[in-house]
Short mmCIF file of C-alpha atoms in Angstrom, two decimals:
data_model
loop_
_atom_site.label_atom_id
_atom_site.label_comp_id
_atom_site.label_asym_id
_atom_site.label_seq_id
_atom_site.Cartn_x
_atom_site.Cartn_y
_atom_site.Cartn_z
CA MET P 1 100.04 111.59 46.15
CA SER P 2 96.91 109.89 44.78
CA VAL P 3 93.76 111.69 45.08
CA LEU P 4 92.31 109.24 47.50
CA ALA P 5 94.89 109.67 49.95
CA ARG P 6 95.00 113.82 49.58
CA LEU P 7 90.71 113.01 50.34
CA PHE P 8 91.37 111.17 53.23
CA GLY P 9 94.67 113.35 54.49
CA HIS P 10 91.70 116.10 54.21
CA LEU P 11 89.26 113.74 56.14
CA VAL P 12 91.73 113.41 58.51
CA VAL P 13 92.48 117.30 59.30
CA ALA P 14 88.85 118.18 59.44
CA LEU P 15 87.72 115.30 62.05
CA VAL P 16 90.77 117.05 64.21
CA ILE P 17 89.53 120.25 63.73
CA LEU P 18 86.37 119.40 64.68
CA ALA P 19 87.63 117.49 68.61
CA ALA P 20 89.68 120.83 68.72
CA ALA P 21 86.42 122.78 67.88
CA ALA P 22 84.76 120.81 70.24
CA TRP P 23 87.03 120.87 73.51
CA GLY P 24 87.53 124.28 72.71
CA ALA P 25 83.85 125.18 72.69
CA LEU P 26 83.02 122.81 75.91
CA ALA P 27 86.23 124.55 77.35
CA MET P 28 85.10 127.72 76.85
CA PHE P 29 81.23 126.89 78.32
CA TYR P 30 82.02 124.74 81.50
CA GLY P 31 85.47 126.46 82.44
CA SER P 32 86.01 129.71 83.91
CA LEU P 33 87.56 131.84 81.29
CA LEU P 34 84.84 134.10 80.38
CA THR P 35 81.91 135.87 82.90
CA GLU P 36 78.92 133.85 82.79
CA ALA P 37 77.18 136.10 80.16
CA LEU P 38 80.00 135.72 77.90
CA ARG P 39 80.78 131.63 77.53
CA ALA P 40 77.30 130.07 75.32
CA PRO P 41 78.13 133.12 72.56
CA VAL P 42 81.88 133.01 72.60
CA ALA P 43 80.90 128.98 72.93
CA GLY P 44 78.59 128.64 69.84
CA LEU P 45 81.22 131.24 68.11
CA PHE P 46 84.45 129.35 68.76
CA GLY P 47 82.40 125.90 67.46
CA LEU P 48 81.01 127.74 64.71
CA ALA P 49 84.65 128.86 63.38
CA GLY P 50 85.53 124.59 64.06
CA ILE P 51 82.81 123.85 61.78
CA VAL P 52 83.77 126.17 58.84
CA ALA P 53 87.33 125.61 58.70
CA ALA P 54 86.72 121.65 58.54
CA VAL P 55 84.49 122.02 55.75
CA ILE P 56 86.72 124.21 53.85
CA MET P 57 89.02 121.52 54.53
CA LEU P 58 86.27 118.85 52.57
CA PHE P 59 85.26 121.03 49.52
CA SER P 60 87.15 124.64 48.56
CA HIS P 61 91.00 125.15 47.57
CA ARG P 62 91.69 128.11 50.72
CA ARG P 63 91.83 124.69 53.15
CA TRP P 64 95.77 125.20 54.00
CA LYS P 65 94.60 129.10 55.00
CA ALA P 66 91.29 128.46 57.04
CA ALA P 67 93.65 125.34 59.15
CA GLY P 68 96.15 127.84 59.80
CA ALA P 69 93.58 130.14 60.76
CA PHE P 70 91.42 127.37 63.43
CA ALA P 71 94.85 126.92 64.50
CA VAL P 72 96.32 129.85 65.88
CA ALA P 73 93.09 130.55 66.69
CA PHE P 74 93.10 127.42 69.08
CA VAL P 75 96.84 127.40 70.45
CA LEU P 76 95.91 130.93 71.30
CA LEU P 77 92.87 129.18 73.51
CA LEU P 78 95.14 126.37 74.98
CA ALA P 79 97.86 130.15 75.74
CA TRP P 80 94.71 131.23 77.58
CA TRP P 81 93.71 127.91 79.41
CA SER P 82 96.33 127.25 80.86
CA THR P 83 96.82 130.76 82.58
CA ILE P 84 93.47 128.38 84.94
CA GLN P 85 95.41 128.02 88.03
CA PRO P 86 94.27 125.36 90.47
CA SER P 87 93.86 127.20 94.57
CA ASN P 88 93.64 125.83 98.19
CA GLY P 89 91.78 129.99 98.84
CA ARG P 90 88.12 129.67 97.62
CA GLU P 91 85.09 129.67 99.86
CA TRP P 92 84.54 125.55 100.50
CA GLN P 93 81.65 123.69 101.23
CA PRO P 94 81.94 123.30 104.10
CA GLU P 95 82.84 118.65 103.97
CA VAL P 96 85.67 120.55 102.22
CA ALA P 97 86.65 122.93 104.19
CA VAL P 98 89.56 121.81 106.05
CA LEU P 99 92.74 120.14 104.36
CA PRO P 100 94.26 117.56 106.36
CA TYR P 101 98.41 116.42 106.68
CA ALA P 102 100.11 114.27 108.51
CA THR P 103 104.01 114.59 110.40
CA ILE P 104 105.93 112.20 110.75
CA ASP P 105 108.15 110.91 113.42
CA GLY P 106 109.79 106.73 111.69
CA ASP P 107 106.91 104.68 112.08
CA LEU P 108 105.04 107.35 114.24
CA VAL P 109 101.98 108.87 111.07
CA THR P 110 100.13 111.80 113.15
CA LEU P 111 97.24 112.08 110.92
CA HIS P 112 95.89 116.52 111.03
CA ASN P 113 92.34 117.00 110.88
CA ILE P 114 90.89 113.17 110.92
CA ARG P 115 86.60 114.29 109.46
CA ASN P 116 84.28 113.57 111.62
CA PHE P 117 80.91 114.86 111.14
CA GLU P 118 77.72 114.55 113.65
CA TYR P 119 75.54 114.55 111.32
CA ARG P 120 71.31 114.45 112.03
CA THR P 121 70.71 114.59 108.00
CA GLU P 122 73.54 114.54 104.92
CA THR P 123 73.31 118.34 104.38
CA ASP P 124 72.38 119.34 108.46
CA PHE P 125 75.93 118.55 110.44
CA THR P 126 78.37 119.35 113.43
CA PRO P 127 81.49 119.65 111.47
CA GLY P 128 84.42 118.21 113.74
CA TYR P 129 88.09 117.06 112.81
CA TYR P 130 90.49 115.45 115.40
CA ASP P 131 94.30 114.16 115.26
CA LYS P 132 95.53 110.86 115.88
CA THR P 133 98.79 108.76 115.77
CA PHE P 134 98.81 105.73 113.46
CA ASP P 135 102.06 102.81 113.99
CA LEU P 136 102.78 101.74 110.76
CA ARG P 137 104.44 99.12 112.22
CA ARG P 138 101.12 98.51 113.58
CA LEU P 139 99.54 98.30 110.64
CA ASP P 140 97.39 95.49 109.30
CA SER P 141 95.36 95.50 107.24
CA VAL P 142 93.57 97.93 103.48
CA ASP P 143 90.48 97.77 103.05
CA LEU P 144 88.10 98.60 99.51
CA VAL P 145 84.91 100.39 100.10
CA ALA P 146 82.87 100.54 96.88
CA THR P 147 79.29 102.90 96.97
CA TYR P 148 77.11 102.29 94.50
CA TRP P 149 74.03 105.43 93.67
CA MET P 150 73.59 104.87 89.18
CA GLY P 151 73.63 101.09 88.76
CA PRO P 152 76.28 98.85 88.70
CA GLN P 153 78.68 100.16 86.22
CA ILE P 154 79.52 103.69 88.32
CA ALA P 155 81.01 103.26 92.10
CA HIS P 156 82.71 105.52 94.31
CA ILE P 157 85.36 103.88 95.40
CA MET P 158 87.74 104.44 98.56
CA LEU P 159 90.54 102.44 100.82
CA SER P 160 90.78 102.21 104.36
CA PHE P 161 93.28 100.86 106.73
CA GLY P 162 93.06 99.06 109.27
CA PHE P 163 95.49 99.31 112.87
CA ALA P 164 96.36 96.36 115.23
CA GLY P 165 92.55 95.41 114.14
CA GLN P 166 91.26 98.71 116.05
CA ASP P 167 91.34 101.34 114.31
CA TYR P 168 91.14 103.41 111.35
CA VAL P 169 91.56 105.58 108.72
CA ALA P 170 89.39 106.33 105.47
CA PHE P 171 90.60 107.77 102.35
CA SER P 172 88.56 109.50 99.80
CA ILE P 173 89.28 111.34 96.87
CA GLU P 174 86.86 113.78 95.44
CA THR P 175 86.29 116.91 93.74
CA ARG P 176 86.75 120.35 96.52
CA LYS P 177 83.40 122.71 96.11
CA GLU P 178 83.48 126.03 96.70
CA ARG P 179 79.93 127.28 97.72
CA SER P 180 77.83 127.64 95.68
CA GLU P 181 79.39 124.37 93.32
CA GLU P 182 77.50 121.96 92.12
CA TYR P 183 79.40 118.66 91.34
CA SER P 184 78.59 118.39 87.26
CA THR P 185 80.52 114.97 85.94
CA VAL P 186 80.31 117.55 82.60
CA LYS P 187 82.53 120.74 84.48
CA GLY P 188 84.92 118.09 85.56
CA PHE P 189 86.78 117.69 82.34
CA PHE P 190 87.17 121.25 82.71
CA ARG P 191 89.12 122.28 85.20
CA GLN P 192 86.27 123.25 87.45
CA TYR P 193 87.10 121.82 90.78
CA GLU P 194 89.95 121.36 92.56
CA LEU P 195 91.51 117.61 93.75
CA PHE P 196 90.00 117.40 97.35
CA TYR P 197 91.44 114.10 99.57
CA VAL P 198 89.78 113.16 103.01
CA MET P 199 90.70 111.89 105.88
CA ALA P 200 88.30 110.45 108.09
CA ASP P 201 86.90 108.37 110.47
CA GLU P 202 84.48 105.61 108.73
CA ARG P 203 82.04 107.04 111.28
CA ASP P 204 81.57 110.24 108.36
CA VAL P 205 82.34 108.63 105.59
CA ILE P 206 81.69 105.96 105.29
CA ARG P 207 78.04 106.76 107.50
CA VAL P 208 76.59 109.59 105.44
CA ARG P 209 76.59 106.94 102.41
CA THR P 210 74.89 104.46 104.11
CA ASN P 211 72.64 106.04 106.92
CA TYR P 212 72.01 109.60 105.54
CA ARG P 213 72.31 110.22 101.87
CA LYS P 214 68.52 109.21 100.31
CA ASP P 215 68.93 110.89 97.18
CA PRO P 216 69.48 109.08 96.00
CA PRO P 217 70.03 106.36 98.16
CA GLU P 218 73.42 105.03 98.49
CA ASP P 219 74.43 100.91 98.61
CA VAL P 220 77.81 100.78 100.32
CA TYR P 221 80.09 97.38 100.31
CA LEU P 222 83.26 96.31 102.49
CA TYR P 223 86.10 94.43 100.80
CA ARG P 224 89.61 93.15 102.04
CA ILE P 225 92.27 93.21 99.61
CA HIS P 226 94.59 89.90 100.41
CA GLY P 227 98.03 90.61 99.73
CA PRO P 228 101.67 91.23 101.41
CA ILE P 229 101.02 93.78 104.20
CA GLU P 230 104.36 95.93 103.42
CA ASN P 231 102.75 96.66 99.80
CA GLY P 232 99.93 98.37 102.39
CA ARG P 233 102.29 100.61 104.40
CA ARG P 234 103.69 101.92 101.57
CA LEU P 235 100.02 103.00 99.90
CA PHE P 236 99.35 104.42 103.04
CA MET P 237 102.31 106.44 102.89
CA GLU P 238 102.40 106.89 99.48
CA TYR P 239 98.82 108.20 100.44
CA VAL P 240 100.16 110.99 103.59
CA ARG P 241 102.64 112.16 100.55
CA LYS P 242 100.05 113.44 98.24
CA ILE P 243 97.78 114.62 101.26
CA ASN P 244 100.99 116.69 102.15
CA ALA P 245 102.14 117.84 98.54
CA LEU P 246 97.65 119.17 97.84
CA LYS P 247 98.49 121.15 101.10
CA GLU P 248 101.23 123.08 99.66
CA ARG P 249 100.59 122.62 95.89
CA PRO P 250 96.99 122.28 94.35
CA GLU P 251 96.07 121.00 91.64
CA PHE P 252 92.84 120.07 89.81
CA TYR P 253 90.45 117.35 89.76
CA ASN P 254 89.51 115.90 85.78
CA THR P 255 86.70 113.71 86.31
CA LEU P 256 88.07 110.72 83.19
CA THR P 257 92.43 111.59 84.40
CA THR P 258 92.38 112.03 88.21
CA ASN P 259 89.26 111.27 90.17
CA CYS P 260 88.36 108.73 93.17
CA THR P 261 89.66 105.13 90.98
CA THR P 262 91.89 106.31 88.73
CA ASN P 263 94.74 107.99 91.64
CA ILE P 264 94.62 105.12 93.37
CA LEU P 265 95.54 102.56 90.39
CA MET P 266 98.28 105.29 90.85
CA HIS P 267 98.95 104.88 94.19
CA THR P 268 99.44 101.58 93.76
CA ARG P 269 102.13 101.88 91.21
CA VAL P 270 104.80 102.18 94.29
CA ASN P 271 103.91 98.28 94.85
CA PRO P 272 105.29 95.64 92.83
CA GLY P 273 102.92 93.60 91.48
CA HIS P 274 100.68 96.47 91.08
CA LEU P 275 97.67 96.32 88.70
CA PRO P 276 97.65 97.06 85.97
CA PHE P 277 94.80 99.17 84.16
CA SER P 278 91.90 98.50 82.92
CA TRP P 279 88.77 99.94 81.48
CA LYS P 280 87.48 98.33 84.46
CA VAL P 281 88.79 101.17 86.19
CA LEU P 282 87.33 103.39 83.99
CA LEU P 283 84.03 102.25 84.70
CA SER P 284 84.56 101.61 88.39
CA GLY P 285 81.41 100.50 89.40
CA TYR P 286 83.65 96.88 87.99
CA THR P 287 86.33 97.43 89.70
CA PRO P 288 85.67 95.06 93.29
CA GLU P 289 85.10 92.69 90.39
CA TYR P 290 88.38 93.73 88.27
CA VAL P 291 90.71 93.21 92.27
CA TYR P 292 88.62 89.64 92.37
CA ASP P 293 89.87 88.63 89.31
CA ASN P 294 94.27 89.53 89.82
CA GLY P 295 93.50 87.57 93.77
CA ARG P 296 93.35 90.39 95.59
CA LEU P 297 89.69 89.67 97.25
CA ASP P 298 88.85 86.27 98.65
CA THR P 299 88.74 84.51 95.76
CA SER P 300 87.61 81.19 97.87
CA LEU P 301 83.51 82.40 97.14
CA ARG P 302 82.29 82.89 94.46
CA PHE P 303 82.61 87.31 93.32
CA GLU P 304 78.30 87.68 93.44
CA ASP P 305 78.18 85.50 96.35
CA LEU P 306 81.07 87.47 97.54
CA LYS P 307 79.06 91.39 96.49
CA THR P 308 76.31 89.41 98.23
CA ARG P 309 77.85 89.06 101.12
CA SER P 310 80.24 92.42 101.92
CA ARG P 311 76.86 94.98 101.63
CA ILE P 312 77.37 96.59 105.30
CA ASN P 313 74.47 98.91 104.82
CA GLU P 314 72.26 97.22 107.47
CA ALA P 315 75.57 96.46 109.43
CA ALA P 316 76.27 100.60 109.82
CA GLN P 317 72.86 101.35 109.99
CA ALA P 318 72.79 98.71 112.92
CA ALA P 319 75.88 101.30 114.77
CA ASP P 320 74.89 104.54 113.45
CA ARG P 321 76.62 106.52 116.35
CA ALA P 322 78.65 103.31 118.29
CA ALA P 323 82.58 104.41 119.49
CA ASP P 324 82.94 100.04 117.09
CA PHE P 325 81.32 101.51 114.77
CA SER P 326 84.47 99.89 112.12
CA LEU P 327 84.28 96.81 113.93
CA ARG P 328 80.52 96.13 114.31
CA ILE P 329 80.41 96.40 110.36
CA ARG P 330 83.30 93.93 110.06
CA ALA P 331 81.85 91.27 112.60
CA SER P 332 79.89 89.56 109.74
CA LEU P 333 82.36 89.96 106.71
CA PRO P 334 83.92 87.23 104.60
CA GLY P 335 87.99 87.80 105.19
CA THR P 336 88.18 90.77 107.50
CA LYS P 337 88.58 89.70 110.88
CA HIS P 338 92.20 88.52 110.81
CA PRO P 339 94.48 90.42 108.33
#
């Protein structure tokens, strides 16, 4: 092997060590392996050990001993990391305290614990839930809801299913936070939050975003998805199966791989001709445009015009507590009057 090839190999191994050290240090700092007092010093020592091992790999004849020692430490960390398990039995924030589930009797699906809070402000509300039976044969629409609060690149994506043009139920894939927790994108990589499917009345999950969130305010858009309604029914049942599975076996949320957008894409794989993976799914703010480019939204308008006409904030604020909230926010939207 030439000297250049050996040096390149050493460089590759050193970079792998540095990547593993960075991940391990962050896992210790943000994860729940250690007490709060130990997180910073132990994470710092692990990161430093990785840096030292990478330097030795590049400049010392004892490189393989150093790499082997760090590899052992990293494997032990992974074994320790695997002991962190998700749970349904924590002290949850009230918005995610009650798990939804469904019972199925042929084409009749009864959704239990549909959330419908009565909001006075975003943080001041009266919790409320109800059960409702939906006839799968009457499902006639699927709508994509995108809500923006930090620029065009990032959005929270939800789906809402309509039945006979009258009844709607929305699903929002979120983190299940404990009472003392705040959301952190970085923490979301390190098993800090359980995965939660909010099953909600649109007067809850949409209205809280259009009418009550002020810091920062959110812009909400609703788009009718075009496609065979059989696909919508299969997708609805895939959500139902996942919700029931999470009730029995909790899972962790992950900022990159198990989030509000990637999970939707995974669920659509129950349908033939589902959309392939795209970078626009990771930059979730571009998801509506991606769906449009693949012919699944109303393409009789340019996307820019469709987006402008699909903003529902004003309609939702005018409808507010109205019993026909869902119909009012769709009254003037393109492509939503008929399935």
